[in-house]
Coordinates of C-alpha atoms and ligand atoms in Angstrom, one line a residue:
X25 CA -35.0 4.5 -27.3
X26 CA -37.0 7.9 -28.9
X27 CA -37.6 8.7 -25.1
X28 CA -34.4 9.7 -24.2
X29 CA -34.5 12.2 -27.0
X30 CA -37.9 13.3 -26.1
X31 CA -36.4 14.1 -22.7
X32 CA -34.0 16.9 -24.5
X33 CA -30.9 15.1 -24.7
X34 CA -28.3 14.3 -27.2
X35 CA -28.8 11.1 -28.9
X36 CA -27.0 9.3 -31.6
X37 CA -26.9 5.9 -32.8
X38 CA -23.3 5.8 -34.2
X39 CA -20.8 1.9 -33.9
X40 CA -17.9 2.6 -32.3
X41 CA -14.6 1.2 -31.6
X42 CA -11.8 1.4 -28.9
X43 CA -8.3 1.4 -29.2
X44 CA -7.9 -2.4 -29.1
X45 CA -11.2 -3.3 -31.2
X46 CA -13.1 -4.4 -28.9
X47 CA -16.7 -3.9 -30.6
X48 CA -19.2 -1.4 -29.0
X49 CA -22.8 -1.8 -30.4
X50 CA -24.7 0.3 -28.2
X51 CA -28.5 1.1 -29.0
X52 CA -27.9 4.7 -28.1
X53 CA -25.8 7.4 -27.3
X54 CA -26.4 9.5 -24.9
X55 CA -24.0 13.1 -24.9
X56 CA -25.1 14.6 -21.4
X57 CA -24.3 18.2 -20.6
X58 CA -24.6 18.1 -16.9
X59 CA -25.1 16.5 -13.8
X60 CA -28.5 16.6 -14.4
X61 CA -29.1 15.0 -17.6
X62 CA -26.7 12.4 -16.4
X63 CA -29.2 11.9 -13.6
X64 CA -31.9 11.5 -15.8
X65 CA -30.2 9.1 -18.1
X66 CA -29.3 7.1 -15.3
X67 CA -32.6 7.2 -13.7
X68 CA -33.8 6.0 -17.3
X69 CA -31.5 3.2 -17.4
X70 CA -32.8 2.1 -13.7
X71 CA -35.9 1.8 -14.1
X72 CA -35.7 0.1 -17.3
X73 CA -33.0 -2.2 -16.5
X74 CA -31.1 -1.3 -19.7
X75 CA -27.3 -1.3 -19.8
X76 CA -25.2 1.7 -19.1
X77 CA -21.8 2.6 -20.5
X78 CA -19.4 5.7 -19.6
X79 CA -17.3 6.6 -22.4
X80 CA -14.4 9.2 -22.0
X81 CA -12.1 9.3 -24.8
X82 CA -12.5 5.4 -25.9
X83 CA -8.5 4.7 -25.5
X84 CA -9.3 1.6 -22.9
X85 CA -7.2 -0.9 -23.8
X86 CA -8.9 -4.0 -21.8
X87 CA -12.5 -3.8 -23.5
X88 CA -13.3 -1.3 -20.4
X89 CA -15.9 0.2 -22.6
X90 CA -17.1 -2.4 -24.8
X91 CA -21.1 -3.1 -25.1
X92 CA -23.9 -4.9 -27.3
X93 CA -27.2 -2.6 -26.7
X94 CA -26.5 -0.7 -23.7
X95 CA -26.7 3.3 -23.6
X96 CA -23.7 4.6 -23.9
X97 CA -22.9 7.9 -22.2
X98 CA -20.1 9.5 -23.9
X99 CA -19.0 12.7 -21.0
X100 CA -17.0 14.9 -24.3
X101 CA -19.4 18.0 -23.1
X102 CA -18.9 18.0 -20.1
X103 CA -15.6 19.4 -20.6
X104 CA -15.2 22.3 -18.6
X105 CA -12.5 23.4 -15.2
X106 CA -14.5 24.3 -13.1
X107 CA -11.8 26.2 -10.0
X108 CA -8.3 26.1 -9.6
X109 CA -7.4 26.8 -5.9
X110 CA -3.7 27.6 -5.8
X111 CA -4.4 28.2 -1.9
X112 CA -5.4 24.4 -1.3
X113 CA -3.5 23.3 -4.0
X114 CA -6.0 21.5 -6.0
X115 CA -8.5 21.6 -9.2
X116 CA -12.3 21.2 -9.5
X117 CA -13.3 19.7 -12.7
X118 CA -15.7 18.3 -15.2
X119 CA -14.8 14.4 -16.4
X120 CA -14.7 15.2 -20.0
X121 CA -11.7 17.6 -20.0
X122 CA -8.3 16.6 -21.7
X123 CA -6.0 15.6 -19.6
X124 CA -3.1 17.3 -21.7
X125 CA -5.1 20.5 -21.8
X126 CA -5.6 20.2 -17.6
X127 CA -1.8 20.6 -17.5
X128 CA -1.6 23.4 -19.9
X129 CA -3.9 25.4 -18.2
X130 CA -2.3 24.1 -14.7
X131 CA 1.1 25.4 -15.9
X132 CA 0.1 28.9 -16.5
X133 CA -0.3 28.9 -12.9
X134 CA 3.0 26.9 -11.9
X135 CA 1.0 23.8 -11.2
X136 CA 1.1 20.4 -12.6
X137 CA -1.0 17.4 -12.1
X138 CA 1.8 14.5 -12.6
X139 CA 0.0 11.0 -13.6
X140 CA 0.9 11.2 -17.4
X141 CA -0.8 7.7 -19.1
X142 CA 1.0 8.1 -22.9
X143 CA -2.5 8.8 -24.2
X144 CA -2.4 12.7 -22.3
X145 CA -3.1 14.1 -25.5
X146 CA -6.0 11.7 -25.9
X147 CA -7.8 10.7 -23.1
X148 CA -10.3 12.3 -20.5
X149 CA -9.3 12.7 -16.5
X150 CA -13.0 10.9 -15.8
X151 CA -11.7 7.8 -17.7
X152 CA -8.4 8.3 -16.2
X153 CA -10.0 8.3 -12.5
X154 CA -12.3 5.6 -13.4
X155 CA -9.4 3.3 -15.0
X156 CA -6.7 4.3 -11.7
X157 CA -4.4 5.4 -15.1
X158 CA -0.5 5.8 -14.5
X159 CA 1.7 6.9 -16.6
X160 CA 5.7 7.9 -17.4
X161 CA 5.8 9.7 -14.0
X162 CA 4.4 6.9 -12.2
X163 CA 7.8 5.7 -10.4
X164 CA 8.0 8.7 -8.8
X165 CA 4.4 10.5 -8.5
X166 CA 2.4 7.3 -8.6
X167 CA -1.1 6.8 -10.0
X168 CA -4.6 8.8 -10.3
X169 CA -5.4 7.0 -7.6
X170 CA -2.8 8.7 -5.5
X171 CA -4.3 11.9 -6.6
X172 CA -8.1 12.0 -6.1
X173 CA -9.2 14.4 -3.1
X174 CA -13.1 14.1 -4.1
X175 CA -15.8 12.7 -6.3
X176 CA -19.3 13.8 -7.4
X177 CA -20.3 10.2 -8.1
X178 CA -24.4 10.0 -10.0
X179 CA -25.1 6.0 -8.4
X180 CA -26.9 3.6 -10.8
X181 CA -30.1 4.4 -8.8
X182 CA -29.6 8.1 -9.6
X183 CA -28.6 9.3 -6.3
X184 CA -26.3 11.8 -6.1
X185 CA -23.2 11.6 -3.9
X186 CA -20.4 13.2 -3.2
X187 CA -17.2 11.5 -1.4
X188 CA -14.2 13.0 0.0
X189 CA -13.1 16.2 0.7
X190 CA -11.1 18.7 -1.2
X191 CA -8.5 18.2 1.3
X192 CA -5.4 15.8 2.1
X193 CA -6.4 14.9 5.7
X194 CA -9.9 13.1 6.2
X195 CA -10.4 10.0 8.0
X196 CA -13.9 10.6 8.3
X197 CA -15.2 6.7 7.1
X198 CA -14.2 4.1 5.1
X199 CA -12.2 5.3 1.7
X200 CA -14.7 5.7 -1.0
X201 CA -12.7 7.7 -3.3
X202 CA -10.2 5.1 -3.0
X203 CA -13.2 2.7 -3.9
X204 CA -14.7 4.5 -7.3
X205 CA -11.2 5.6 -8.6
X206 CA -10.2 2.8 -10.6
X207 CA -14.0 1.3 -10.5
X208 CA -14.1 1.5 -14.6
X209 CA -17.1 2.8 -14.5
X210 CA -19.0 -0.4 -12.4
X211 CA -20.3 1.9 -9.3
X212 CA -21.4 5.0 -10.9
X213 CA -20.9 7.8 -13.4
X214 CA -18.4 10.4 -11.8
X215 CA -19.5 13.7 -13.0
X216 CA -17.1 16.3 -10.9
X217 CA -13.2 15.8 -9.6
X218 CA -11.5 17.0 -7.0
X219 CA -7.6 17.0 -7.6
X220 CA -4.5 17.2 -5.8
X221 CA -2.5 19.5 -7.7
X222 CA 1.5 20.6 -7.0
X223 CA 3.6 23.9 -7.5
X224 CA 5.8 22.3 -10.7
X225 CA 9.5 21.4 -9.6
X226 CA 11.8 23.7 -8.7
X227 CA 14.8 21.9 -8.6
X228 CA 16.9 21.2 -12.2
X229 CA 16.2 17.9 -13.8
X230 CA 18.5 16.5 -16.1
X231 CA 17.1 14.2 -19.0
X232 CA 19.2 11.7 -20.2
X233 CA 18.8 8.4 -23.3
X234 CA 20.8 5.8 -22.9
X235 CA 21.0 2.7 -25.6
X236 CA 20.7 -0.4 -23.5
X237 CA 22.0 -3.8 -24.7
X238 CA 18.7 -5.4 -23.5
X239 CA 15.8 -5.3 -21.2
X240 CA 17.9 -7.6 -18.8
X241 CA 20.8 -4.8 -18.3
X242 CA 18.0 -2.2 -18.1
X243 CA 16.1 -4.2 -15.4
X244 CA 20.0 -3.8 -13.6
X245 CA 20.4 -0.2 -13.7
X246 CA 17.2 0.6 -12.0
X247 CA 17.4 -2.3 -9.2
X248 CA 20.8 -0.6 -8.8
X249 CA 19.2 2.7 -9.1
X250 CA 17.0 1.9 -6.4
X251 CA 19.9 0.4 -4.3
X252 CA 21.4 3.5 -4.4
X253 CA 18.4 6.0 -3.3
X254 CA 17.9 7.3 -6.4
X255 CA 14.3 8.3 -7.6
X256 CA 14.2 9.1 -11.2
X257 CA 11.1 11.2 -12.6
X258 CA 11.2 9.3 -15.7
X259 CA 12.4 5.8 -16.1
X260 CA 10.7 4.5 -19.6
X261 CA 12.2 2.0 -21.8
X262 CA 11.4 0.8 -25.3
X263 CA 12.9 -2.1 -27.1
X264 CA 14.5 -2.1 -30.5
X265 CA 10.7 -3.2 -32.1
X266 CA 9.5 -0.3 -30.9
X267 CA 12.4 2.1 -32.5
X268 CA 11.6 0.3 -35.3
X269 CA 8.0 0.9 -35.4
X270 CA 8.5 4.4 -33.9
X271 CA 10.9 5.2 -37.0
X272 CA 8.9 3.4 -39.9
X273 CA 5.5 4.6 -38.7
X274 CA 5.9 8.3 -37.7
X275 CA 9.9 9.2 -39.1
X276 CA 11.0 9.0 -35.9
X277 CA 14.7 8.8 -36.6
X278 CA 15.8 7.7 -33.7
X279 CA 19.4 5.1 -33.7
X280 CA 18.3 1.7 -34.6
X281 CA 20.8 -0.6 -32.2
X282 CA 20.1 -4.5 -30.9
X283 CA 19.2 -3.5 -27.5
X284 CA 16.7 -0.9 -26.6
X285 CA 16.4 2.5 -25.3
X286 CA 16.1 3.9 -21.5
X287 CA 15.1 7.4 -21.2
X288 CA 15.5 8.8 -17.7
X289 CA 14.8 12.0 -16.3
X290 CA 16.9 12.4 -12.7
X291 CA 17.9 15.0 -10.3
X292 CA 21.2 16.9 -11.0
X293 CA 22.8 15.8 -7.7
X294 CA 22.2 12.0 -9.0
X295 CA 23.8 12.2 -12.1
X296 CA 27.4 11.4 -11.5
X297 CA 26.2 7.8 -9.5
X298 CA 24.2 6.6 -12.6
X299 CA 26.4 7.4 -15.1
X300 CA 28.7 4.6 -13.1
X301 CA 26.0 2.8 -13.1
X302 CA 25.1 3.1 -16.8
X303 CA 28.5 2.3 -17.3
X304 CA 28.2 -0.5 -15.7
X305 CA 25.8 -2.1 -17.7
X306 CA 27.1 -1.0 -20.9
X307 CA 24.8 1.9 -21.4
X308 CA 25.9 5.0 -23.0
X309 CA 25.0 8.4 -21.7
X310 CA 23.6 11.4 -23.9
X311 CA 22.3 14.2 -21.9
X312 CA 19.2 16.0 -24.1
X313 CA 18.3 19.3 -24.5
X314 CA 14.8 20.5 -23.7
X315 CA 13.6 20.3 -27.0
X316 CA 15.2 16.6 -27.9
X317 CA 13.7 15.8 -24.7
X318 CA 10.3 16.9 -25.5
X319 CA 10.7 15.3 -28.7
X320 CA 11.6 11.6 -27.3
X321 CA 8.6 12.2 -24.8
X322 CA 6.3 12.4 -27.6
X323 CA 7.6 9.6 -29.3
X324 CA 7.7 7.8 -25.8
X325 CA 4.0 8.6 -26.3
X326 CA 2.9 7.5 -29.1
X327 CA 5.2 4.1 -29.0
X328 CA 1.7 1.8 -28.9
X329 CA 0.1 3.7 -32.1
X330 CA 3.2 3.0 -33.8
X331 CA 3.2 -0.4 -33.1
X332 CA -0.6 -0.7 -33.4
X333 CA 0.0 0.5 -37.0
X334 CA 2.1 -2.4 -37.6
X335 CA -0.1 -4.9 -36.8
X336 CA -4.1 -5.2 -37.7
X337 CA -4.6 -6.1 -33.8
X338 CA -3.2 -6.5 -30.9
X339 CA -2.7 -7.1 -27.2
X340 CA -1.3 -4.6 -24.7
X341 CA 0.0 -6.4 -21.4
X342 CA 0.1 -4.5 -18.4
X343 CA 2.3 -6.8 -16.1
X344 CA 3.8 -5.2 -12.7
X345 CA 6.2 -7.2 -10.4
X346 CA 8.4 -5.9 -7.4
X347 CA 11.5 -4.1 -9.0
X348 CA 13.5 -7.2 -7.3
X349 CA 11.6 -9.4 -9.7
X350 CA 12.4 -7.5 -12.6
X351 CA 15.2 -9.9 -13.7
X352 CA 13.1 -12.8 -13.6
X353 CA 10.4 -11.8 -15.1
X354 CA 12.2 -10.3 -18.3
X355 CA 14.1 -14.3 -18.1
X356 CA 10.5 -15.8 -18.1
X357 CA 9.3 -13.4 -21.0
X358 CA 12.0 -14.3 -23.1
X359 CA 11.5 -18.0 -22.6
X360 CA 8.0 -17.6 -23.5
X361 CA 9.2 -16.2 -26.8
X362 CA 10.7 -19.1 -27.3
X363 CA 8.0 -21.4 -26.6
X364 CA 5.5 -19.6 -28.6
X365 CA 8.3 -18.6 -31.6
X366 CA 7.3 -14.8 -31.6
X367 CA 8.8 -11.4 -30.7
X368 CA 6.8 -9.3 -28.0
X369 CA 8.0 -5.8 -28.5
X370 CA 8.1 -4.4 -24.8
X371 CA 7.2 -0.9 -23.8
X372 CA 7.9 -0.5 -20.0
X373 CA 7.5 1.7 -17.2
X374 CA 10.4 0.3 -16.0
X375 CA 11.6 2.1 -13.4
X376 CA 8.5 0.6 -11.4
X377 CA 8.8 -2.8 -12.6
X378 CA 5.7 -2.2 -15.2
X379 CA 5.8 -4.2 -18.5
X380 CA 3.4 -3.9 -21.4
X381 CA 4.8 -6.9 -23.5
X382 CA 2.9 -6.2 -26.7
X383 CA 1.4 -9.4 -28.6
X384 CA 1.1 -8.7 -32.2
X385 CA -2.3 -10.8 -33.2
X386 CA -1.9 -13.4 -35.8
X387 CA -3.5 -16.5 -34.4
X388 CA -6.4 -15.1 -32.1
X389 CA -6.3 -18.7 -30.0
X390 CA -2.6 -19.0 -29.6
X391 CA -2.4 -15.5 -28.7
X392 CA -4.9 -15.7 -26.0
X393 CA -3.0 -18.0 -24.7
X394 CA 0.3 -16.7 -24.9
X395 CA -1.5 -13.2 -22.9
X396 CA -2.6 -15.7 -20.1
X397 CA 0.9 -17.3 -19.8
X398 CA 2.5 -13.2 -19.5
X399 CA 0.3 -12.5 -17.3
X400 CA 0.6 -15.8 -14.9
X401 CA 4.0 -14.6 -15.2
X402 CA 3.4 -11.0 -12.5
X403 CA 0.7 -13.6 -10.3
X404 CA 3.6 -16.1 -9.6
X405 CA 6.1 -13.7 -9.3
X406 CA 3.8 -11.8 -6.5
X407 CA 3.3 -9.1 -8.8
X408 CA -0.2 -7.8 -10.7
X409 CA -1.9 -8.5 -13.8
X410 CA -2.5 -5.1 -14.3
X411 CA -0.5 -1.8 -13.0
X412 CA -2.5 0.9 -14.8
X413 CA -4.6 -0.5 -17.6
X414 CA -7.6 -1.9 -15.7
X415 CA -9.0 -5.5 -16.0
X416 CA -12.3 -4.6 -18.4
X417 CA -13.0 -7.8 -19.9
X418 CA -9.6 -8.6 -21.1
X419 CA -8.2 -9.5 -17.6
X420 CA -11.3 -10.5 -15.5
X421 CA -9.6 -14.4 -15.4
X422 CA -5.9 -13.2 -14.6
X423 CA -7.5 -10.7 -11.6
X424 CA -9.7 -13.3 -10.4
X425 CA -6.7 -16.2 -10.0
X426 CA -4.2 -12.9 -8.8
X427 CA -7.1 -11.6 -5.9
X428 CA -7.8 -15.9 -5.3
X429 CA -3.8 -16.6 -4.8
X430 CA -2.6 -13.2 -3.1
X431 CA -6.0 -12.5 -0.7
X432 CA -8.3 -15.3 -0.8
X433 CA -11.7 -16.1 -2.0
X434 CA -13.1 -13.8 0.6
X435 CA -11.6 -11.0 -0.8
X436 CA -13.1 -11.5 -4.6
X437 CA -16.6 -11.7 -2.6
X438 CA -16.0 -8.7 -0.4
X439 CA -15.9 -7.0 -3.8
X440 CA -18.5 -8.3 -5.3
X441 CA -21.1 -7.9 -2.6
X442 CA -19.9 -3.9 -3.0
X443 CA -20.8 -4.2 -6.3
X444 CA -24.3 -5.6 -5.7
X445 CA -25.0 -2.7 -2.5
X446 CA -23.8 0.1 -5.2
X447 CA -25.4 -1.1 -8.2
X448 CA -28.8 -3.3 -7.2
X449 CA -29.9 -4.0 -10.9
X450 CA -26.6 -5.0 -12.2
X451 CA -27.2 -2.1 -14.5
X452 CA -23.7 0.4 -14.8
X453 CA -20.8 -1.5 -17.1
X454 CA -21.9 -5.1 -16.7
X455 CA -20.4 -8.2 -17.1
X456 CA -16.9 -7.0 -16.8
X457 CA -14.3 -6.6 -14.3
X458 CA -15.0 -7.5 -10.6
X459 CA -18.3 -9.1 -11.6
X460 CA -17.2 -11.3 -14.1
X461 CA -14.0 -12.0 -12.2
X462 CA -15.8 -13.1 -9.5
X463 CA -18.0 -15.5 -11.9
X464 CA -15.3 -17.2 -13.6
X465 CA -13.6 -18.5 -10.1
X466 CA -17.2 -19.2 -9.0
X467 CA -17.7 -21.3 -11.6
X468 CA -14.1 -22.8 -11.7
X469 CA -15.0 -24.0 -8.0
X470 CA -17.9 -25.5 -8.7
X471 CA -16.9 -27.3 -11.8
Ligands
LIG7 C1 -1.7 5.0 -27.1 C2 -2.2 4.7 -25.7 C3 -1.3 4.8 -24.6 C4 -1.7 4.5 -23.3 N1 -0.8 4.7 -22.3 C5 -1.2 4.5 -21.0 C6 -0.3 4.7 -19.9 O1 0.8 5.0 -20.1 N2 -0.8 4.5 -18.7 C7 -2.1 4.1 -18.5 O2 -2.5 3.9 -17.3 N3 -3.0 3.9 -19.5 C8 -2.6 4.1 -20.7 N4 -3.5 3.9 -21.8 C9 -4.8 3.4 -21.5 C10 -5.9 4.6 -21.4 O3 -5.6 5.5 -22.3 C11 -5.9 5.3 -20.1 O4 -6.1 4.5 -19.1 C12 -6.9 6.5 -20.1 O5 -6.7 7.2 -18.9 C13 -8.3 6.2 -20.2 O6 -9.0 7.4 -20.4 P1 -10.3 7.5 -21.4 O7 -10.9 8.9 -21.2 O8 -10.0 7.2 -22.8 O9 -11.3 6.5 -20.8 P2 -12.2 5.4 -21.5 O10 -11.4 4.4 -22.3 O11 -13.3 6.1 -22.2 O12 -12.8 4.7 -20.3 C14 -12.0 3.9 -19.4 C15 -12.9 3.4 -18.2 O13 -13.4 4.4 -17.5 C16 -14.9 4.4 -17.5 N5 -15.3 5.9 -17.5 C17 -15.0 6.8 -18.4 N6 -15.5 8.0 -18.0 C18 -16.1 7.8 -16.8 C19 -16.9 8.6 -15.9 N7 -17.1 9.9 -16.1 N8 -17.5 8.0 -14.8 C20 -17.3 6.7 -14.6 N9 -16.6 5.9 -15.4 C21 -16.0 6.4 -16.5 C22 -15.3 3.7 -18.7 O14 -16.5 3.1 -18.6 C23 -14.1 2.6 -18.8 O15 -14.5 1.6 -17.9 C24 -3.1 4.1 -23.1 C25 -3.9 4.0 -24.2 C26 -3.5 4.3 -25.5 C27 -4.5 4.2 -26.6

């Protein structure tokens, strides 16, 4: 691989590992500065036929990033924001930048870009576009996906294209940004983003904890929530594993009870109806200050390290069913539980029916089967293997039974024949995802 170094770019040969150890042996890293030298690494890589991984921050939890000999092209320089246009409310910007630091600098100015995934402090908006990343805000502000304008997108021939505009209303063609935001990396390296950005809320928002007796009484308040018209900001909820965790691994001191712990963050004018509905369900009400709120955020955050830190590996689920599901699905979760004699600590984005069950590994084989059965759990309740994490390797089987079941054969070839048009020699991220979903139900139909 000396070439790539004689062509004056950044090389290393450094092992690395993401969040969930899934093992990345690449023959080279490559640490491009701009659109160019991603261009030429690309064009490399083409002719060549040689693997090609984008790398953001690593925090992929679905083996998104993982790779044996392929050139790796890790975007931390190209870290810089490039316009903020408070006129047509959005920001111009290079992958690499920290998402947390996007928001500082968007709050100076009284703007905020809302999808916060828990890693913020961590991971890069490129990875966040390329994986479709939620977050706490989700139930109300939705997903990356939901706030892409435009993409400067370098193909895996090396052509450059740009897709969108920096504006809300553009029907001109199919939906391409729709298309490479949440493509983990498959169809191209994204080197520049257009977001939609908004003035940060004026109206007063109240955050509230309440100590829920379960995840079944949660599940209650926000199907009643929703009943009722009410759109939280915030609906999170972690179980009493978690608390644990949270208070053994970072001093978190937070009330150890049975039950778990629903943090919400509502409008004033709601707050009277869902304290009768906490009630209800046998939740008590403390309303926070800023600072304890800020403080349970964090820890909100960093819920999966804790847990991580517990347990030499393990398993994030990503499960998403129809809030009217919610019930059932926490029913079927617990019986599985049973069957398989362990605890899944959950961390959910509850409020729109998203579940990470959380399998602690001991037995590799058992729990790769138990991870199936969770997330068979979301495709027979009509819901998704994945809200926000991706499919990487991880979930390729799941999304190719949940695409097969929900849409239909067709639809699993519709998208690999865009992955073929895009990417000719097979050459950006293989072997994962759409590709490899697509293989397995091949296969399966022809065994
Ligand atoms: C503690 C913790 C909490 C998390 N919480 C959440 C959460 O609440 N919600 C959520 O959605 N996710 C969550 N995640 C998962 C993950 O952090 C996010 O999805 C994150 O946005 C990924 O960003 P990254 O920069 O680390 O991307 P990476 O992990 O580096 O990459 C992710 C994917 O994007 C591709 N990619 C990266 N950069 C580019 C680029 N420039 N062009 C093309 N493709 C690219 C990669 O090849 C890969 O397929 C969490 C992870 C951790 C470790």
């Amino acid at each position: 691989m000396q070439s790539l170094k004689d062509m004056g770019l950044e090389t290393s040969t450094e092992t690395r590992e993401d969040f969930v150890n899934f093992k990345i042996n690449p023959s080279v890293v490559v640490y491009p500065r701009n659109e160019k030298e991603v261009v030429k690494v690309v064009r490399y890589a083409y002719e060549n036929r040689i693997p090609i991984v984008p790398w953001g921050a690593g925090t992929s939890l679905t083996g998104a990033v993982s790779c044996e000999g392929c050139i790796l092209l890790d975007m931390k320089h190209m870290s810089n924001i490039l316009e903020i246009n408070d006129v047509d409310w959005y920001v111009r910007t290079q992958p690499g930048v920290n998402l947390e630091f996007l928001n500082k600098k968007l709050m100076e100015k009284g703007f905020f870009l809302p999808p916060d995934p828990a890693s913020f402090f961590l991971c890069s908006v490129g990875g966040a576009v390329a994986n479709s990343s939620g977050g706490m805000r989700g139930v109300k502000y939705g997903t990356f996906r939901d706030w892409v304008l435009s993409l400067r997108v370098v193909l895996p021939t090396g052509e450059v294209v740009q897709v969108g505009e920096p504006f809300r209303k553009n029907r001109a063609g199919y939906d391409l940004v729709h298309l490479f935001t949440g493509s983990e990396g498959t169809l191209g390296v994204i080197t520049e983003i257009w977001f939609r950005i908004i003035p940060l809320p004026k109206e007063k928002m109240i955050p509230i904890v309440s100590f829920m007796p379960d995840l079944d009484s949660t599940a209650g308040v926000i199907q009643e929530m929703r009943k009722s018209g009410i759109l939280p900001e915030i609906a999170e909820y972690i179980d009493s594993e978690v608390i644990m965790a949270l208070n053994t691994q970072l001093n978190a001191e937070l009330r150890e009870s049975k039950g778990g712990l629903l943090m919400l963050r509502v409008e004033e004018h709601d707050l009277e109806k869902i304290k009768e509905i906490l009630g209800k369900w046998h939740g008590d009400v403390s309303i926070l200050n800023d600072e304890e709120w800020e403080r349970l955020y964090s820890l909100r955050a960093q819920s999966a390290i804790a847990l991580k830190a517990m347990a030499k590996e393990m398993y994030v689920e990503d499960i998403v069913v129809p809030v009217s599901r919610l019930m059932e699905a926490v029913k079927r979760l617990k019986e599985l539980e049973r069957k398989y004699q362990v605890k899944m600590p959950v961390i959910a984005h509850i409020g729109d029916g998203n579940l990470h069950p959380n399998i602690l590994l001991k037995d590799k084989e058992i729990a790769d089967e138990l991870f199936h059965e969770v997330g068979m759990i979301a495709v027979e309740l009509g819901g998704s293997v994945s809200g926000e994490h991706g499919i990487g390797v991880q979930k390729a089987k799941l999304m190719g039974i949940q695409v097969k079941r929900h849409g239909g054969m067709k639809v699993l070839e519709i998208m690999k024949g865009i992955k073929d048009l895009v990417d000719p020699r097979g050459i950006m991220n293989p072997g994962k995802y759409v590709e490899l979903a697509y293989n397995i139900m091949k296969q399966e139909r022809n065994e």
